[in-house]
Short mmCIF file of C-alpha atoms in Angstrom, two decimals:
data_model
loop_
_atom_site.label_atom_id
_atom_site.label_comp_id
_atom_site.label_asym_id
_atom_site.label_seq_id
_atom_site.Cartn_x
_atom_site.Cartn_y
_atom_site.Cartn_z
CA MET A 1 -3.68 18.03 -29.31
CA VAL A 2 -3.07 17.90 -25.49
CA LYS A 3 -0.48 20.63 -24.25
CA ARG A 4 2.17 19.26 -22.12
CA PRO A 5 1.56 20.73 -18.53
CA ARG A 6 3.83 23.38 -17.33
CA SER A 7 4.88 21.34 -14.32
CA LEU A 8 4.14 18.04 -12.72
CA LEU A 9 2.18 19.90 -9.93
CA SER A 10 -0.43 20.76 -12.50
CA TRP A 11 -1.20 17.02 -12.80
CA LEU A 12 -2.29 16.64 -9.31
CA PRO A 13 -6.18 17.00 -8.89
CA GLN A 14 -7.23 20.25 -7.56
CA ARG A 15 -9.49 18.45 -5.11
CA TRP A 16 -6.47 17.29 -3.38
CA GLY A 17 -6.35 20.61 -1.74
CA SER A 18 -4.10 23.66 -1.50
CA GLN A 19 -0.95 24.00 -3.51
CA PRO A 20 1.13 23.24 -0.42
CA LEU A 21 -0.65 20.08 -0.04
CA ARG A 22 -0.71 19.19 -3.59
CA ARG A 23 3.27 19.79 -3.49
CA ARG A 24 3.63 17.42 -0.67
CA THR A 25 1.38 14.80 -2.30
CA LEU A 26 3.67 15.14 -5.44
CA ARG A 27 6.76 14.64 -3.36
CA ALA A 28 5.21 11.40 -1.78
CA TRP A 29 4.51 10.11 -5.35
CA LEU A 30 8.05 10.83 -6.58
CA LEU A 31 9.51 9.36 -3.44
CA GLY A 32 7.50 6.24 -4.01
CA ALA A 33 8.53 5.96 -7.52
CA ALA A 34 12.26 6.66 -6.89
CA ALA A 35 12.06 3.65 -4.36
CA LEU A 36 11.17 1.48 -7.28
CA GLY A 37 14.54 2.26 -9.26
CA PRO A 38 15.75 5.12 -11.41
CA ALA A 39 14.65 3.48 -14.59
CA GLN A 40 11.06 3.01 -13.44
CA ALA A 41 11.00 6.47 -11.82
CA ALA A 42 11.99 8.18 -14.99
CA GLN A 43 8.93 7.02 -16.80
CA TRP A 44 6.59 9.95 -16.00
CA PRO A 45 3.55 10.00 -17.87
CA GLY A 46 2.94 13.77 -18.26
CA GLY A 47 3.57 13.62 -22.23
CA LEU A 48 1.25 10.62 -23.23
CA GLY A 49 -1.50 12.59 -24.68
CA PRO A 50 -5.04 11.30 -25.66
CA VAL A 51 -5.46 7.84 -26.93
CA PRO A 52 -5.94 7.27 -30.76
CA PRO A 53 -9.35 5.96 -31.49
CA ALA A 54 -10.12 2.40 -33.01
CA ARG A 55 -9.84 2.36 -36.77
CA PRO A 56 -11.49 -0.91 -38.07
CA LEU A 57 -11.52 -1.56 -41.79
CA PHE A 58 -15.24 -1.72 -41.44
CA ALA A 59 -17.72 -0.74 -38.96
CA PRO A 60 -21.50 -0.97 -38.96
CA ALA A 61 -23.78 2.03 -38.96
CA CYS A 62 -25.03 2.31 -35.36
CA ALA A 63 -28.19 4.52 -34.73
CA ALA A 64 -28.10 6.61 -31.48
CA PRO A 65 -29.55 4.73 -28.44
CA GLN A 66 -32.98 5.71 -27.39
CA SER A 67 -32.76 5.21 -23.64
CA PRO A 68 -31.53 8.36 -21.88
CA LEU A 69 -29.30 6.18 -19.76
CA GLU A 70 -27.40 4.66 -22.54
CA ARG A 71 -27.28 7.91 -24.48
CA ALA A 72 -25.28 9.38 -21.43
CA VAL A 73 -22.50 6.88 -21.71
CA TRP A 74 -22.75 6.76 -25.72
CA GLU A 75 -22.23 10.47 -25.92
CA VAL A 76 -19.04 10.16 -23.99
CA VAL A 77 -17.62 7.10 -25.82
CA ARG A 78 -18.78 8.14 -29.18
CA ALA A 79 -16.91 11.32 -29.15
CA GLY A 80 -14.03 11.49 -31.65
CA ALA A 81 -14.10 7.78 -32.37
CA PRO A 82 -16.33 5.19 -34.69
CA ASP A 83 -19.41 4.16 -33.07
CA LEU A 84 -18.89 0.44 -32.13
CA SER A 85 -21.79 0.09 -29.83
CA CYS A 86 -24.28 -1.72 -31.73
CA LEU A 87 -24.80 -5.36 -32.95
CA ASN A 88 -22.74 -7.09 -30.30
CA ALA A 89 -23.48 -10.29 -28.24
CA PHE A 90 -23.06 -11.40 -24.74
CA VAL A 91 -21.04 -14.60 -24.61
CA GLY A 92 -20.88 -14.95 -20.79
CA PHE A 93 -19.22 -14.00 -17.57
CA GLN A 94 -15.84 -15.37 -16.52
CA ARG A 95 -15.46 -15.94 -12.99
CA THR A 96 -13.03 -16.81 -10.30
CA PRO A 97 -12.40 -19.02 -8.21
CA ARG A 98 -13.25 -22.26 -9.80
CA PRO A 99 -16.20 -23.77 -7.86
CA ALA A 100 -16.05 -27.00 -6.13
CA PRO A 101 -16.91 -30.01 -8.39
CA ALA A 102 -20.36 -31.44 -8.17
CA ALA A 103 -20.75 -35.07 -7.30
CA GLY A 104 -20.56 -37.05 -10.43
CA GLY A 105 -20.45 -34.03 -12.53
CA GLU A 106 -17.88 -32.58 -15.10
CA ALA A 107 -14.76 -30.72 -13.36
CA PRO A 108 -15.79 -27.17 -13.37
CA THR A 109 -13.76 -24.49 -15.15
CA ASP A 110 -12.64 -20.99 -13.99
CA ALA A 111 -11.79 -17.84 -15.95
CA PHE A 112 -8.23 -18.88 -16.58
CA ASP A 113 -9.58 -22.20 -18.09
CA GLU A 114 -11.71 -20.30 -20.48
CA ILE A 115 -9.08 -17.74 -21.51
CA ALA A 116 -6.77 -20.63 -22.20
CA ALA A 117 -9.39 -22.28 -24.40
CA GLN A 118 -9.94 -19.09 -26.28
CA ILE A 119 -6.27 -18.72 -26.98
CA ARG A 120 -5.95 -22.28 -28.34
CA ALA A 121 -9.21 -21.67 -30.58
CA ALA A 122 -7.56 -18.51 -32.03
CA ARG A 123 -7.34 -18.14 -35.81
CA SER A 124 -5.18 -15.02 -36.37
CA GLU A 125 -4.40 -13.01 -33.22
CA VAL A 126 -4.26 -13.11 -29.48
CA LEU A 127 -4.02 -9.69 -27.60
CA LEU A 128 -3.91 -10.04 -23.76
CA THR A 129 -2.90 -7.54 -21.04
CA ASN A 130 -2.83 -7.96 -17.38
CA MET A 131 -1.12 -6.22 -14.44
CA GLN A 132 -0.02 -9.21 -12.30
CA TRP A 133 1.18 -12.61 -13.51
CA ASP A 134 1.90 -15.43 -11.11
CA PHE A 135 3.71 -18.63 -12.36
CA GLY A 136 4.15 -22.31 -11.53
CA PRO A 137 2.50 -24.23 -8.58
CA ASP A 138 2.84 -22.96 -5.04
CA ALA A 139 5.36 -23.92 -2.41
CA GLN A 140 3.49 -26.87 -1.42
CA GLY A 141 3.23 -27.99 -5.34
CA ARG A 142 -0.55 -27.32 -5.29
CA GLY A 143 -2.37 -25.65 -8.30
CA MET A 144 -0.97 -23.99 -11.35
CA ALA A 145 -0.84 -20.23 -11.17
CA PRO A 146 -2.99 -18.54 -13.90
CA GLY A 147 0.20 -17.27 -15.59
CA SER A 148 1.31 -20.53 -16.28
CA VAL A 149 -2.04 -21.56 -17.53
CA ILE A 150 -1.99 -18.73 -20.10
CA ALA A 151 1.59 -19.71 -21.07
CA GLY A 152 0.60 -23.46 -21.60
CA ALA A 153 -2.28 -22.16 -23.76
CA VAL A 154 0.12 -20.28 -26.00
CA ALA A 155 2.41 -23.31 -26.23
CA ASP A 156 -0.41 -25.39 -27.32
CA LEU A 157 -1.48 -22.80 -30.03
CA TYR A 158 2.34 -22.61 -31.21
CA ARG A 159 2.47 -26.44 -31.58
CA GLN A 160 -1.06 -26.24 -33.50
CA VAL A 161 0.40 -23.57 -35.99
CA ARG A 162 3.59 -25.47 -36.45
CA ALA A 163 1.93 -28.71 -37.23
CA ASP A 164 -0.54 -27.25 -39.70
CA PRO A 165 0.45 -23.64 -41.08
CA ALA A 166 -2.09 -23.93 -43.74
CA ALA A 167 -5.05 -23.84 -41.06
CA TYR A 168 -3.67 -20.38 -40.18
CA PRO A 169 -3.37 -18.63 -43.52
CA GLN A 170 -2.88 -15.38 -41.86
CA GLY A 171 -0.04 -16.80 -39.71
CA MET A 172 -0.48 -16.13 -35.90
CA ALA A 173 0.23 -13.03 -33.88
CA VAL A 174 0.35 -13.33 -29.98
CA ARG A 175 0.87 -10.11 -28.29
CA LEU A 176 1.10 -10.24 -24.37
CA SER A 177 1.40 -7.03 -22.50
CA LEU A 178 2.24 -6.79 -18.74
CA GLY A 179 1.28 -3.90 -16.74
CA GLY A 180 4.28 -2.68 -15.12
CA TYR A 181 3.30 -3.71 -11.63
CA PRO A 182 5.69 -2.41 -9.14
CA ASP A 183 8.90 -4.51 -9.24
CA LEU A 184 10.96 -4.77 -5.88
CA ARG A 185 13.18 -7.55 -7.32
CA ARG A 186 14.64 -5.93 -10.39
CA THR A 187 14.63 -2.22 -9.82
CA ILE A 188 16.77 -1.22 -12.75
CA ASP A 189 13.87 -2.01 -15.28
CA GLY A 190 10.90 -3.51 -13.61
CA ALA A 191 11.23 -6.50 -15.95
CA THR A 192 10.70 -9.41 -13.48
CA GLN A 193 7.57 -10.43 -14.77
CA VAL A 194 8.14 -10.20 -18.51
CA LEU A 195 11.33 -12.07 -18.21
CA SER A 196 9.58 -14.65 -15.96
CA LEU A 197 6.88 -15.12 -18.82
CA ALA A 198 9.62 -15.29 -21.41
CA ARG A 199 11.39 -18.07 -19.35
CA GLU A 200 8.27 -20.02 -18.93
CA LEU A 201 7.24 -19.90 -22.67
CA ARG A 202 10.94 -21.03 -23.78
CA GLU A 203 10.67 -23.76 -21.13
CA ARG A 204 7.59 -24.98 -22.84
CA GLY A 205 9.29 -24.68 -26.35
CA VAL A 206 7.75 -21.69 -27.57
CA ALA A 207 9.74 -19.65 -30.16
CA LEU A 208 9.58 -15.82 -29.73
CA ASP A 209 9.66 -15.58 -33.50
CA ASP A 210 9.26 -18.42 -36.01
CA PRO A 211 8.99 -16.93 -39.48
CA ALA A 212 8.70 -20.52 -41.04
CA ALA A 213 5.45 -21.10 -39.21
CA ARG A 214 4.40 -17.29 -39.71
CA TRP A 215 4.39 -17.21 -35.90
CA ARG A 216 5.02 -13.77 -34.16
CA LEU A 217 5.09 -13.44 -30.41
CA SER A 218 5.50 -9.97 -28.74
CA LEU A 219 6.02 -9.49 -24.94
CA LEU A 220 5.45 -6.01 -23.90
CA HIS A 221 6.29 -4.36 -20.51
CA TYR A 222 4.34 -0.97 -19.80
CA PRO A 223 6.87 1.33 -17.97
CA TYR A 224 4.84 4.22 -17.03
CA PHE A 225 4.19 5.56 -13.67
CA PRO A 226 1.89 4.44 -11.71
CA HIS A 227 1.24 1.41 -14.04
CA SER A 228 -1.34 -0.35 -15.99
CA HIS A 229 -4.29 -1.99 -13.93
CA VAL A 230 -6.11 -3.17 -17.23
CA LYS A 231 -7.11 -6.58 -17.48
CA LEU A 232 -8.46 -7.31 -21.14
CA HIS A 233 -8.04 -9.85 -23.86
CA VAL A 234 -9.23 -9.70 -27.63
CA ILE A 235 -9.31 -12.80 -29.90
CA ASP A 236 -9.25 -12.45 -33.60
CA GLY A 237 -10.35 -8.91 -33.39
CA GLN A 238 -13.94 -10.08 -32.82
CA ASP A 239 -14.18 -11.29 -29.13
CA VAL A 240 -13.43 -9.08 -26.08
CA THR A 241 -13.15 -9.58 -22.32
CA VAL A 242 -12.67 -6.97 -19.93
CA ALA A 243 -12.18 -8.11 -16.25
CA GLY A 244 -11.13 -7.38 -12.70
CA PHE A 245 -9.06 -10.42 -12.00
CA ASN A 246 -5.23 -10.50 -12.26
CA LEU A 247 -3.43 -13.57 -13.50
CA SER A 248 -2.42 -14.10 -9.99
CA ARG A 249 -2.50 -17.17 -7.41
CA VAL A 250 -5.12 -15.40 -4.96
CA GLN A 251 -7.86 -16.03 -7.61
CA LEU A 252 -7.46 -19.84 -7.19
CA PRO A 253 -9.29 -21.88 -4.46
CA LYS A 254 -7.62 -22.52 -1.32
CA SER A 255 -7.16 -26.22 -2.24
CA GLU A 256 -5.12 -25.11 -5.20
CA GLY A 257 -2.91 -22.72 -3.07
CA GLY A 258 -5.04 -19.65 -3.69
CA ASP A 259 -7.16 -17.52 -1.50
CA ASP A 260 -10.81 -17.95 -3.16
CA GLN A 261 -10.91 -14.50 -4.41
CA HIS A 262 -14.05 -13.85 -6.06
CA ASP A 263 -13.72 -11.72 -9.18
CA ILE A 264 -15.45 -11.44 -12.77
CA GLY A 265 -14.96 -10.58 -16.23
CA LEU A 266 -17.46 -9.72 -19.17
CA ARG A 267 -17.08 -11.31 -22.36
CA LEU A 268 -18.85 -9.88 -25.69
CA ARG A 269 -18.39 -10.61 -29.43
CA GLY A 270 -18.96 -7.86 -32.06
CA PRO A 271 -17.87 -4.46 -33.18
CA VAL A 272 -17.12 -3.43 -29.56
CA ALA A 273 -13.88 -5.80 -29.74
CA GLN A 274 -12.29 -3.24 -32.06
CA ALA A 275 -12.40 -0.62 -29.25
CA GLY A 276 -10.73 -3.31 -27.13
CA VAL A 277 -7.92 -3.46 -29.75
CA ALA A 278 -7.53 0.38 -29.52
CA VAL A 279 -7.12 -0.15 -25.74
CA PHE A 280 -4.24 -2.81 -26.34
CA ASP A 281 -2.56 -0.79 -29.16
CA ASP A 282 -2.22 2.42 -26.85
CA LEU A 283 -0.63 0.11 -24.23
CA TRP A 284 1.58 -1.44 -27.14
CA ARG A 285 2.85 1.87 -28.32
CA ASN A 286 3.65 3.14 -25.05
CA SER A 287 5.47 -0.13 -23.87
CA ARG A 288 8.94 -1.59 -24.15
CA GLN A 289 9.32 -4.93 -25.86
CA LEU A 290 11.32 -7.78 -24.59
CA ARG A 291 14.32 -8.48 -27.11
CA CYS A 292 16.06 -12.00 -27.09
CA PRO A 293 18.84 -13.85 -29.03
CA PRO A 294 17.21 -16.32 -31.33
CA GLY A 295 16.76 -19.66 -29.55
CA VAL A 296 17.74 -18.21 -26.16
CA ALA A 297 17.87 -20.90 -23.44
CA PRO A 298 15.29 -20.68 -20.81
CA GLU A 299 18.03 -20.53 -18.03
CA ARG A 300 19.60 -17.47 -20.02
CA VAL A 301 16.65 -15.29 -20.29
CA PHE A 302 17.20 -13.32 -17.43
CA GLN A 303 21.01 -12.56 -18.57
CA ASN A 304 20.46 -12.48 -22.17
CA CYS A 305 17.28 -10.63 -22.86
CA SER A 306 16.58 -6.92 -22.25
CA LEU A 307 13.76 -4.33 -23.16
CA GLY A 308 13.85 -2.38 -26.20
CA ALA A 309 11.56 -0.15 -28.38
CA PRO A 310 8.32 -1.92 -29.28
CA ASP A 311 7.46 -2.97 -33.08
CA PRO A 312 5.18 -0.84 -35.04
CA VAL A 313 1.44 -1.82 -34.32
CA SER A 314 0.13 -4.11 -36.82
CA HIS A 315 -2.60 -6.51 -37.03
CA PRO A 316 -3.55 -9.44 -39.42
CA LEU A 317 -6.09 -8.40 -41.95
CA ALA A 318 -8.85 -10.80 -40.67
CA ALA A 319 -8.70 -9.00 -37.19
CA GLN A 320 -9.33 -5.73 -38.45
CA PHE A 321 -13.06 -5.70 -39.23
CA ALA A 322 -15.95 -4.82 -36.74
CA ARG A 323 -18.15 -7.67 -37.46
CA PRO A 324 -21.62 -7.90 -36.25
CA ALA A 325 -22.55 -10.51 -33.70
CA GLY A 326 -25.95 -9.89 -32.15
CA GLU A 327 -28.31 -7.16 -31.05
CA ALA A 328 -26.80 -5.95 -27.80
CA ARG A 329 -25.19 -2.60 -27.38
CA ALA A 330 -21.83 -2.37 -25.71
CA TYR A 331 -19.39 0.36 -24.53
CA LEU A 332 -15.79 -0.03 -23.82
CA LEU A 333 -14.26 2.56 -21.41
CA TYR A 334 -10.46 3.32 -21.01
CA ARG A 335 -8.58 5.67 -19.03
CA ARG A 336 -4.84 6.39 -18.16
CA PRO A 337 -2.92 9.73 -17.51
CA GLY A 338 -3.71 12.07 -20.46
CA GLU A 339 -6.98 10.35 -21.20
CA ASP A 340 -10.05 10.56 -18.76
CA GLN A 341 -12.80 8.95 -21.00
CA ALA A 342 -13.69 6.30 -18.53
CA ASP A 343 -13.86 8.69 -15.69
CA ARG A 344 -16.22 10.82 -17.64
CA ALA A 345 -18.38 7.70 -18.85
CA HIS A 346 -18.66 6.45 -15.49
CA LEU A 347 -19.84 9.59 -13.94
CA ALA A 348 -22.19 9.95 -16.69
CA LEU A 349 -23.75 6.55 -16.04
CA LEU A 350 -24.28 7.31 -12.50
CA ASN A 351 -25.56 10.77 -13.09
CA ALA A 352 -28.01 9.42 -15.50
CA ALA A 353 -29.55 6.73 -13.05
CA ARG A 354 -33.13 7.22 -12.42
CA ARG A 355 -34.46 4.32 -10.21
CA GLU A 356 -31.47 2.04 -8.72
CA ILE A 357 -27.71 1.45 -8.66
CA ASP A 358 -26.40 -1.69 -7.43
CA LEU A 359 -22.64 -1.83 -6.64
CA MET A 360 -20.33 -4.73 -6.06
CA GLN A 361 -16.91 -2.97 -5.14
CA VAL A 362 -13.71 -4.04 -3.34
CA ASP A 363 -13.13 -0.44 -2.75
CA PHE A 364 -15.48 2.28 -1.66
CA SER A 365 -13.40 5.22 -0.10
CA PRO A 366 -12.73 9.06 -0.33
CA GLU A 367 -9.50 10.61 -0.99
CA PRO A 368 -6.55 9.46 1.04
CA THR A 369 -6.83 12.67 3.21
CA CYS A 370 -10.19 11.45 4.69
CA TRP A 371 -9.47 7.84 5.24
CA GLY A 372 -10.06 8.30 8.83
CA ALA A 373 -13.59 9.88 8.50
CA ASN A 374 -15.08 6.84 10.03
CA ALA A 375 -14.50 8.83 13.21
CA GLY A 376 -16.26 11.80 12.16
CA PRO A 377 -16.98 13.72 8.83
CA ALA A 378 -15.19 17.08 9.80
CA GLY A 379 -13.34 18.54 6.75
CA CYS A 380 -14.39 15.65 4.50
CA GLY A 381 -18.14 16.13 3.65
CA ALA A 382 -19.60 16.70 0.17
CA ASP A 383 -18.73 20.47 0.36
CA SER A 384 -14.84 19.14 0.87
CA PRO A 385 -12.43 18.92 -1.94
CA TYR A 386 -11.66 15.43 -0.47
CA PHE A 387 -15.13 14.01 -1.39
CA SER A 388 -14.33 12.12 -4.44
CA SER A 389 -16.04 12.51 -7.73
CA TYR A 390 -17.50 9.12 -7.69
CA LEU A 391 -18.91 9.53 -4.17
CA ARG A 392 -20.41 12.92 -5.35
CA ALA A 393 -22.05 11.01 -8.34
CA VAL A 394 -23.38 8.36 -5.92
CA LEU A 395 -24.56 11.18 -3.57
CA GLY A 396 -26.26 13.02 -6.56
CA ALA A 397 -28.16 9.88 -7.46
CA ILE A 398 -29.46 9.49 -3.89
CA GLU A 399 -30.56 13.33 -4.14
CA ARG A 400 -32.68 12.36 -7.18
CA GLY A 401 -34.39 9.60 -5.24
CA VAL A 402 -32.32 6.68 -6.55
CA ARG A 403 -32.12 3.69 -4.36
CA VAL A 404 -28.26 2.66 -3.81
CA ARG A 405 -27.31 -0.83 -2.70
CA LEU A 406 -23.46 -1.50 -1.99
CA LEU A 407 -22.00 -4.84 -1.56
CA VAL A 408 -18.45 -4.09 -0.47
CA MET A 409 -15.44 -5.64 1.42
CA PRO A 410 -14.94 -4.55 4.99
CA ASN A 411 -12.01 -2.51 6.01
CA SER A 412 -8.91 -4.51 5.78
CA THR A 413 -6.03 -4.22 8.47
CA SER A 414 -3.57 -4.16 5.49
CA LEU A 415 -2.96 -1.23 2.99
CA GLU A 416 -5.33 -2.68 0.66
CA ARG A 417 -8.73 -1.09 1.92
CA PRO A 418 -7.96 1.40 4.78
CA GLY A 419 -10.72 3.78 3.48
CA ASN A 420 -13.84 1.71 2.85
CA ARG A 421 -15.38 2.41 6.28
CA ALA A 422 -14.70 6.04 5.71
CA GLY A 423 -16.41 6.14 2.32
CA ILE A 424 -19.46 4.43 3.83
CA ALA A 425 -19.60 6.60 6.77
CA LEU A 426 -19.44 9.94 4.63
CA LEU A 427 -22.23 8.67 2.40
CA ARG A 428 -24.48 7.90 5.20
CA TYR A 429 -23.72 11.01 6.83
CA GLU A 430 -24.59 13.05 3.80
CA ALA A 431 -27.64 11.00 2.94
CA ARG A 432 -28.83 11.53 6.75
CA ARG A 433 -28.39 15.39 6.49
CA ARG A 434 -30.74 15.28 3.30
CA GLY A 435 -33.25 12.98 5.17
CA LEU A 436 -32.70 10.25 2.51
CA GLU A 437 -30.78 7.55 4.52
CA ARG A 438 -33.37 4.80 3.53
CA LEU A 439 -32.02 5.18 0.03
CA PHE A 440 -28.48 3.93 0.78
CA GLU A 441 -28.01 0.49 1.89
CA VAL A 442 -24.62 -1.29 2.53
CA ARG A 443 -23.80 -4.96 3.15
CA HIS A 444 -20.44 -6.57 3.73
CA VAL A 445 -19.41 -9.66 1.96
CA ASN A 446 -18.38 -12.57 3.84
CA TYR A 447 -16.05 -13.75 1.45
CA LYS A 448 -12.95 -12.46 -0.38
CA MET A 449 -14.32 -10.26 -3.09
CA HIS A 450 -12.40 -8.36 -5.69
CA ASP A 451 -15.19 -7.39 -8.13
CA LYS A 452 -15.90 -3.94 -9.70
CA VAL A 453 -19.38 -4.11 -10.97
CA ILE A 454 -21.97 -1.25 -11.50
CA ALA A 455 -25.55 -1.98 -12.55
CA VAL A 456 -27.92 0.86 -13.17
CA ASP A 457 -31.64 0.84 -13.53
CA ARG A 458 -31.64 -2.75 -14.77
CA GLU A 459 -30.72 -1.36 -18.00
CA LEU A 460 -26.84 -1.40 -18.09
CA VAL A 461 -24.06 -3.52 -16.36
CA SER A 462 -20.44 -2.40 -16.16
CA VAL A 463 -17.54 -4.70 -15.51
CA GLY A 464 -13.88 -4.02 -15.35
CA SER A 465 -10.92 -2.89 -13.34
CA VAL A 466 -12.02 0.60 -12.00
CA ASN A 467 -12.26 0.78 -8.32
CA PHE A 468 -13.89 3.37 -6.53
CA HIS A 469 -10.62 4.30 -4.91
CA PHE A 470 -8.47 7.58 -5.78
CA SER A 471 -5.94 5.59 -7.78
CA SER A 472 -8.43 4.73 -10.37
CA TRP A 473 -9.36 8.20 -11.18
CA GLY A 474 -7.74 11.62 -12.07
CA PRO A 475 -4.74 12.71 -13.75
CA LEU A 476 -2.49 10.45 -12.10
CA GLY A 477 -4.93 7.44 -11.78
CA LEU A 478 -3.87 3.89 -13.24
CA ASN A 479 -4.49 2.51 -16.61
CA GLU A 480 -8.11 1.26 -16.23
CA ALA A 481 -10.88 -0.24 -18.57
CA ALA A 482 -14.47 -1.37 -18.18
CA LEU A 483 -17.00 -2.97 -20.43
CA ILE A 484 -20.78 -2.14 -20.31
CA THR A 485 -23.68 -3.76 -21.95
CA ASN A 486 -27.42 -3.72 -22.03
CA ASP A 487 -27.82 -7.33 -23.11
CA PRO A 488 -30.80 -8.77 -21.32
CA ALA A 489 -29.16 -12.09 -20.40
CA ALA A 490 -26.15 -10.42 -18.96
CA LEU A 491 -28.40 -8.29 -16.72
CA ARG A 492 -30.44 -11.08 -15.57
CA GLU A 493 -27.33 -13.12 -14.79
CA HIS A 494 -25.71 -10.42 -12.75
CA GLN A 495 -29.02 -9.38 -11.03
CA ALA A 496 -29.62 -12.92 -9.81
CA GLU A 497 -26.17 -13.13 -8.36
CA PHE A 498 -26.47 -9.73 -6.56
CA GLU A 499 -29.80 -10.71 -5.24
CA SER A 500 -28.34 -14.08 -3.96
CA ILE A 501 -25.66 -12.38 -2.29
CA TRP A 502 -27.71 -9.49 -0.91
CA THR A 503 -30.37 -11.62 0.61
CA SER A 504 -28.00 -14.31 2.13
CA PRO A 505 -26.86 -14.16 5.76
CA VAL A 506 -23.97 -16.68 4.89
CA LEU A 507 -22.77 -14.52 1.98
CA SER A 508 -23.15 -11.05 3.30
CA ARG A 509 -24.07 -8.98 6.45
CA ALA A 510 -25.47 -5.69 7.20
CA ALA A 511 -22.42 -2.96 7.55
CA PRO A 512 -22.69 -1.53 10.98
CA GLU A 513 -23.14 2.32 11.38
CA GLU A 514 -20.77 4.57 13.17
CA ARG A 515 -22.20 5.52 16.66
CA TRP A 516 -21.83 9.26 15.85
CA LEU A 517 -24.28 8.79 12.98
CA SER A 518 -27.25 8.63 15.52
CA ARG A 519 -26.75 12.19 16.37
CA VAL A 520 -26.92 13.42 12.83
CA ARG A 521 -30.30 15.12 11.97
CA ALA A 522 -31.73 16.31 8.56
CA ASP A 523 -30.36 19.71 7.63
CA PRO A 524 -33.28 21.93 6.50
CA SER A 525 -31.12 23.81 4.18
CA LEU A 526 -30.59 20.45 2.29
CA THR A 527 -33.90 19.01 2.60
CA GLY A 528 -36.11 21.97 2.21
CA LYS A 529 -38.26 21.09 5.02
CA PRO A 530 -38.31 23.18 8.31
CA GLY A 531 -36.54 21.91 11.34
CA PRO A 532 -33.54 22.60 13.66
CA ALA A 533 -30.00 22.50 11.95
CA GLN A 534 -27.78 20.11 13.56
CA PRO A 535 -23.78 20.86 13.75
CA SER A 536 -21.61 18.33 12.42
CA PRO A 537 -20.88 15.79 14.87
CA SER A 538 -17.27 15.33 16.32
CA ALA A 539 -15.26 12.19 16.78
CA PRO A 540 -16.60 10.24 19.95
#
């Protein structure tokens, strides 16, 4: 049982500096929360506690993995929970944006088309959570936003269930969870997105509850600060996908009103899907559920529906078994305030690397205090409390002789990626001080990338929502999820994509070095080799 902290200040990471600095940081968090409205600001996550483990009715007996790399992750994920890591199968990667059609070929699909097909094929249960949902065509009438694609698939499934209830002997349960993304339009409860989803479903003729067809639809809103960044769906308790993409318009091609944003999800079948159910159940228990009058008209949803206590967590019997599907190992990671399993497992993965780490990351930054460290590392190096745990783990791998390659978005002029340049500069600085700069290579991608992928030693690949950014880690980090597998086909497919981007002058380019790095020399106290020590360079 986790004790409630004595004060909110104790939730801030010690690495954020002295108590006065942490107090100022807490004040900034609270002011930001208050700006979103009193109801949202009140949902502080301090009492959430640990996440209940998965409880399938049946789970196979899994032997401990033999690989030291896998064993490091397994020991974190296995602790206090059933072992769901064995007998899984790789189904495929789900990708955005939709590729351009080939001449004379079939129309290509994207991740949202594939998710919609999965929903239509469900036999007893659909669980789906995402942070950000967009609906309808854009202002020019182009494309259909992913939120509407999902709503359309739910409407198709509802019609199928009504037309042939006997084909669904356990009925159909559809649970859709929205992550509580900051809502500046409806600050009283932050419910704009969940109400918009309800309105869209009612416009498509979907009943929120239809006992005659044994149809149960739950719309859930996660209210806790900061919010849920998890992108996950589970079909029938047997098929799980964890992704980095939102259900947002930017993932669509520009021809459809989007921004061609590249992202990826990892889809597996097998026992690990029950770990995905446990993640969804945690969001469900801690959410508010939308309540509407029976048969509410679409145009009255915003006026007549409101958030209330959630229904008790329940699942159809057929969706409660951890059924074997293949021979691959898989590990589902999850974190939120009160639960740091994903933090510990990702660090264990990086700390166990022995040969190479390939990273595809939209973010790669230190703590916010050091987002200006591209001008000079003073006060932000590896001995600083602002050198994030994930950067420290990558540096530790370099110190062990591991080759690290990073594909990353360049710094943005917006607030999205102000620290990538600093994160790269700090890693290069520390690698140079150790005489190991050859082991850390960085290329900027020349397209819109939103991926969060880690591949280690060509043995494991991790895909999910976890950024190398302070907001994804620590006691006040976002809710996040990732899925790891050792499946050879998944590893080959990802490695081929990584190499194609890394070696292409069209898709990527070498990340330039900061000028002051040329003055950094190896420090004999760090390398063990004799030579003159060099002072830390100052900003030019």
